[in-house]
Amino acid sequence: MRYFCHPEGRFVWCCACYLALPPRGTVDGVEVVKSELIEREASPAAKEPWVACCRCRRWFHRDCLLFNEKLARFYRGTRILCPLCVAETPRSEVPRECRLPRATDFPQTPLGRFMEKRIVERVERQRRFIAAQKLTSVDETPFAGDLHVRVMYAEKTTIPTGKRFQWYFQNFEIPAEISAWQKCLCLFQTVDSVDLLLFVMYVTECPDETPCNAHTIYVSYLDSVPYLFPPNFRRLVYQEFVLSYLEYSREIGFQRAFLWACPPTVGDEYILLSHPPEQKMPRELPLLRWYREIAQEGNSRGVIYELTNLVDECLMGRYEKSCRFLEFFKIEGFRIRKSCAPRGSAAIIGPPRWNPSVTISSWRAKRPWRRKRPPIRRIQAGKPRNGAVPAGL
């Protein structure tokens, strides 16, 4: 069944009502342009489970009551009350369940405060731009509000460089381990008094002065879900999340940031446990375009001054420069392998599969190395040798 909805998702029309709509009108004080309505198709296979209120025995959608089956099984005896019964119940008789922490309950850090401020400023500028385009007031223009940025994880760790890297760069005295910080940054939005986790980013920071990884950042994983409201701010907010982190890192002394552009395959989950089936995963070229938009915005704001790739920096006959620009992280983009010549010959350094990479001030984005599957051995059944009986028979 087809229907038409408002770009902001506030109103819905069936096909008959859509045909009767004027080209331009007003619904509940909101201007509606018929040509801007989005056509969608309802999926008959989608089923919403129902739950019954324990008091009035009326049935409601499970999502409407915010009922969590996993928590109900864990906390046995959980009562389901609809909003009407909750309003009629005296305050002292409402069962108090275990309260989950809100996004604002987690401690704020200077990094999270800086990123949150930059995102709010970028959203406000976009809001004014949309209002000027549509010739409406800023107060009537919807925007992405109630955004919270928190550093959920920060731990100091060590990264082993490996014997082959130490042997290849033996003239530079590569240490066996490099100290680093691993962090997890999260973006939340409060929608209808519920905190939604929208964007997660894993980073590794190496602030120490070492022959390699000096003042270097490695953005290892990015993951998101399309639940930010309104949807037209999603791309802007997610890009500003990454750019504001790079801007803060630049202010505290970091000079380079590496970032891999590796789109996930169907069924792969990077950080978040699952994604909605209607979410479209970007391919390699759109993902590179998404990162290049961040680079262009950062260059215009004076945050990013160089866009290059790792192959040109390290593999074009620049041995002295390779030690300074090669990164030693747990996920290796380059591997050192010994050649097939006799012992004592020089080793070869290079990517197993070359791909163009995006580097912002040596910020890169390319596919990680993937190990090939071992060949399958085929065992042919036959008579045991010397009349021996196989074990287990």
PDB file of C-alpha atoms in Angstrom, residues 78-213:
ATOM      1  CA  THR A  78       7.651  -6.769  35.791  1.00  0.00           C
ATOM      2  CA  ARG A  79       4.227  -5.126  35.415  1.00  0.00           C
ATOM      3  CA  ILE A  80       3.069  -3.538  32.161  1.00  0.00           C
ATOM      4  CA  LEU A  81       1.056  -0.365  32.719  1.00  0.00           C
ATOM      5  CA  CYS A  82      -0.348   1.820  29.957  1.00  0.00           C
ATOM      6  CA  PRO A  83      -0.099   5.639  30.229  1.00  0.00           C
ATOM      7  CA  LEU A  84      -3.791   5.913  31.192  1.00  0.00           C
ATOM      8  CA  CYS A  85      -3.393   3.549  34.151  1.00  0.00           C
ATOM      9  CA  VAL A  86      -0.194   5.266  35.215  1.00  0.00           C
ATOM     10  CA  ALA A  87      -2.000   8.625  35.273  1.00  0.00           C
ATOM     11  CA  GLU A  88      -4.852   7.182  37.389  1.00  0.00           C
ATOM     12  CA  THR A  89      -2.527   5.435  39.839  1.00  0.00           C
ATOM     13  CA  PRO A  90      -1.341   7.381  42.904  1.00  0.00           C
ATOM     14  CA  ARG A  91       2.325   8.184  42.753  1.00  0.00           C
ATOM     15  CA  SER A  92       3.277   5.918  45.628  1.00  0.00           C
ATOM     16  CA  GLU A  93       1.664   2.843  44.034  1.00  0.00           C
ATOM     17  CA  VAL A  94       3.440   3.037  40.663  1.00  0.00           C
ATOM     18  CA  PRO A  95       6.067   0.271  40.606  1.00  0.00           C
ATOM     19  CA  ARG A  96       9.557   1.750  40.516  1.00  0.00           C
ATOM     20  CA  GLU A  97      11.713  -0.264  38.162  1.00  0.00           C
ATOM     21  CA  CYS A  98      15.485  -0.160  37.916  1.00  0.00           C
ATOM     22  CA  ARG A  99      16.364   3.189  36.296  1.00  0.00           C
ATOM     23  CA  LEU A 100      18.882   3.030  33.497  1.00  0.00           C
ATOM     24  CA  PRO A 101      21.489   5.815  33.347  1.00  0.00           C
ATOM     25  CA  ARG A 102      20.757   8.711  31.010  1.00  0.00           C
ATOM     26  CA  ALA A 103      23.277  10.185  28.597  1.00  0.00           C
ATOM     27  CA  THR A 104      23.605  13.257  30.803  1.00  0.00           C
ATOM     28  CA  ASP A 105      24.423  11.063  33.816  1.00  0.00           C
ATOM     29  CA  PHE A 106      27.811  10.127  32.369  1.00  0.00           C
ATOM     30  CA  PRO A 107      30.621  12.522  33.331  1.00  0.00           C
ATOM     31  CA  GLN A 108      31.458  15.245  30.834  1.00  0.00           C
ATOM     32  CA  THR A 109      35.025  15.803  29.609  1.00  0.00           C
ATOM     33  CA  PRO A 110      36.699  18.774  27.881  1.00  0.00           C
ATOM     34  CA  LEU A 111      36.727  16.772  24.631  1.00  0.00           C
ATOM     35  CA  GLY A 112      33.015  15.957  24.816  1.00  0.00           C
ATOM     36  CA  ARG A 113      32.149  19.521  25.789  1.00  0.00           C
ATOM     37  CA  PHE A 114      34.127  20.937  22.850  1.00  0.00           C
ATOM     38  CA  MET A 115      32.591  18.534  20.314  1.00  0.00           C
ATOM     39  CA  GLU A 116      29.083  19.145  21.632  1.00  0.00           C
ATOM     40  CA  LYS A 117      29.550  22.908  21.324  1.00  0.00           C
ATOM     41  CA  ARG A 118      30.826  22.652  17.739  1.00  0.00           C
ATOM     42  CA  ILE A 119      27.927  20.399  16.686  1.00  0.00           C
ATOM     43  CA  VAL A 120      25.337  22.767  18.180  1.00  0.00           C
ATOM     44  CA  GLU A 121      26.934  25.743  16.405  1.00  0.00           C
ATOM     45  CA  ARG A 122      26.977  23.898  13.064  1.00  0.00           C
ATOM     46  CA  VAL A 123      23.333  22.856  13.462  1.00  0.00           C
ATOM     47  CA  GLU A 124      22.324  26.430  14.274  1.00  0.00           C
ATOM     48  CA  ARG A 125      24.085  27.758  11.157  1.00  0.00           C
ATOM     49  CA  GLN A 126      22.342  25.152   9.001  1.00  0.00           C
ATOM     50  CA  ARG A 127      19.019  25.989  10.637  1.00  0.00           C
ATOM     51  CA  ARG A 128      19.385  29.664   9.732  1.00  0.00           C
ATOM     52  CA  PHE A 129      20.386  28.727   6.189  1.00  0.00           C
ATOM     53  CA  ILE A 130      17.275  26.547   5.729  1.00  0.00           C
ATOM     54  CA  ALA A 131      15.062  29.284   7.167  1.00  0.00           C
ATOM     55  CA  ALA A 132      16.511  31.812   4.719  1.00  0.00           C
ATOM     56  CA  GLN A 133      15.954  29.447   1.799  1.00  0.00           C
ATOM     57  CA  LYS A 134      12.318  28.742   2.693  1.00  0.00           C
ATOM     58  CA  LEU A 135      11.647  32.370   3.693  1.00  0.00           C
ATOM     59  CA  THR A 136      10.454  31.344   7.146  1.00  0.00           C
ATOM     60  CA  SER A 137      11.452  32.345  10.645  1.00  0.00           C
ATOM     61  CA  VAL A 138      14.214  30.505  12.471  1.00  0.00           C
ATOM     62  CA  ASP A 139      11.876  29.513  15.309  1.00  0.00           C
ATOM     63  CA  GLU A 140       9.566  27.680  12.880  1.00  0.00           C
ATOM     64  CA  THR A 141      12.420  25.715  11.283  1.00  0.00           C
ATOM     65  CA  PRO A 142      12.938  22.264  12.864  1.00  0.00           C
ATOM     66  CA  PHE A 143      16.478  21.353  13.867  1.00  0.00           C
ATOM     67  CA  ALA A 144      18.427  18.568  15.552  1.00  0.00           C
ATOM     68  CA  GLY A 145      18.365  19.378  19.252  1.00  0.00           C
ATOM     69  CA  ASP A 146      19.151  17.673  22.572  1.00  0.00           C
ATOM     70  CA  LEU A 147      22.475  16.293  21.300  1.00  0.00           C
ATOM     71  CA  HIS A 148      24.988  14.948  23.814  1.00  0.00           C
ATOM     72  CA  VAL A 149      28.596  13.848  23.250  1.00  0.00           C
ATOM     73  CA  ARG A 150      30.322  11.664  25.816  1.00  0.00           C
ATOM     74  CA  VAL A 151      33.685   9.900  26.059  1.00  0.00           C
ATOM     75  CA  MET A 152      32.493   6.475  27.173  1.00  0.00           C
ATOM     76  CA  TYR A 153      35.878   4.758  27.322  1.00  0.00           C
ATOM     77  CA  ALA A 154      39.484   5.928  27.737  1.00  0.00           C
ATOM     78  CA  GLU A 155      42.354   3.626  28.639  1.00  0.00           C
ATOM     79  CA  LYS A 156      46.108   3.815  28.308  1.00  0.00           C
ATOM     80  CA  THR A 157      47.603   0.856  26.460  1.00  0.00           C
ATOM     81  CA  THR A 158      50.698  -0.226  24.529  1.00  0.00           C
ATOM     82  CA  ILE A 159      50.994  -1.127  20.853  1.00  0.00           C
ATOM     83  CA  PRO A 160      53.630  -3.721  19.838  1.00  0.00           C
ATOM     84  CA  THR A 161      55.572  -2.742  16.723  1.00  0.00           C
ATOM     85  CA  GLY A 162      56.748  -6.232  15.770  1.00  0.00           C
ATOM     86  CA  LYS A 163      60.191  -7.638  15.042  1.00  0.00           C
ATOM     87  CA  ARG A 164      59.973  -7.199  11.290  1.00  0.00           C
ATOM     88  CA  PHE A 165      59.236  -3.502  11.547  1.00  0.00           C
ATOM     89  CA  GLN A 166      62.111  -3.078  13.991  1.00  0.00           C
ATOM     90  CA  TRP A 167      64.424  -4.948  11.634  1.00  0.00           C
ATOM     91  CA  TYR A 168      63.361  -2.977   8.572  1.00  0.00           C
ATOM     92  CA  PHE A 169      63.752   0.398  10.331  1.00  0.00           C
ATOM     93  CA  GLN A 170      66.757  -0.618  12.403  1.00  0.00           C
ATOM     94  CA  ASN A 171      68.544   2.664  11.630  1.00  0.00           C
ATOM     95  CA  PHE A 172      65.825   4.592  13.466  1.00  0.00           C
ATOM     96  CA  GLU A 173      65.783   2.576  16.726  1.00  0.00           C
ATOM     97  CA  ILE A 174      62.124   1.592  16.680  1.00  0.00           C
ATOM     98  CA  PRO A 175      60.907   0.703  20.216  1.00  0.00           C
ATOM     99  CA  ALA A 176      59.307  -2.655  20.909  1.00  0.00           C
ATOM    100  CA  GLU A 177      56.152  -1.001  22.294  1.00  0.00           C
ATOM    101  CA  ILE A 178      54.497   2.356  21.816  1.00  0.00           C
ATOM    102  CA  SER A 179      52.261   3.891  24.474  1.00  0.00           C
ATOM    103  CA  ALA A 180      48.837   5.070  23.304  1.00  0.00           C
ATOM    104  CA  TRP A 181      45.341   5.961  24.482  1.00  0.00           C
ATOM    105  CA  GLN A 182      42.249   4.156  23.236  1.00  0.00           C
ATOM    106  CA  LYS A 183      38.958   6.056  23.399  1.00  0.00           C
ATOM    107  CA  CYS A 184      35.315   5.490  22.504  1.00  0.00           C
ATOM    108  CA  LEU A 185      33.240   8.565  21.605  1.00  0.00           C
ATOM    109  CA  CYS A 186      29.437   8.422  21.452  1.00  0.00           C
ATOM    110  CA  LEU A 187      26.735  10.776  20.199  1.00  0.00           C
ATOM    111  CA  PHE A 188      23.276  10.683  21.825  1.00  0.00           C
ATOM    112  CA  GLN A 189      20.017  12.467  21.065  1.00  0.00           C
ATOM    113  CA  THR A 190      17.083  12.717  23.454  1.00  0.00           C
ATOM    114  CA  VAL A 191      13.834  12.048  21.561  1.00  0.00           C
ATOM    115  CA  ASP A 192      10.581  11.903  23.550  1.00  0.00           C
ATOM    116  CA  SER A 193      12.528  11.553  26.828  1.00  0.00           C
ATOM    117  CA  VAL A 194      14.467   8.558  25.450  1.00  0.00           C
ATOM    118  CA  ASP A 195      18.224   8.686  24.789  1.00  0.00           C
ATOM    119  CA  LEU A 196      19.187   7.240  21.400  1.00  0.00           C
ATOM    120  CA  LEU A 197      22.747   6.169  20.640  1.00  0.00           C
ATOM    121  CA  LEU A 198      23.300   7.455  17.095  1.00  0.00           C
ATOM    122  CA  PHE A 199      27.031   7.540  16.319  1.00  0.00           C
ATOM    123  CA  VAL A 200      30.053   5.719  17.782  1.00  0.00           C
ATOM    124  CA  MET A 201      33.730   6.253  16.980  1.00  0.00           C
ATOM    125  CA  TYR A 202      36.795   4.319  18.193  1.00  0.00           C
ATOM    126  CA  VAL A 203      40.118   6.193  18.152  1.00  0.00           C
ATOM    127  CA  THR A 204      43.720   5.534  19.178  1.00  0.00           C
ATOM    128  CA  GLU A 205      45.911   8.473  20.200  1.00  0.00           C
ATOM    129  CA  CYS A 206      49.729   8.492  20.391  1.00  0.00           C
ATOM    130  CA  PRO A 207      50.821  11.805  21.942  1.00  0.00           C
ATOM    131  CA  ASP A 208      54.364  10.764  22.958  1.00  0.00           C
ATOM    132  CA  GLU A 209      57.520  11.699  21.081  1.00  0.00           C
ATOM    133  CA  THR A 210      58.668   8.498  19.365  1.00  0.00           C
ATOM    134  CA  PRO A 211      60.401   7.778  16.034  1.00  0.00           C
ATOM    135  CA  CYS A 212      56.973   6.718  14.761  1.00  0.00           C
ATOM    136  CA  ASN A 213      53.377   7.507  15.747  1.00  0.00           C
TER     137      ASN A 213
END
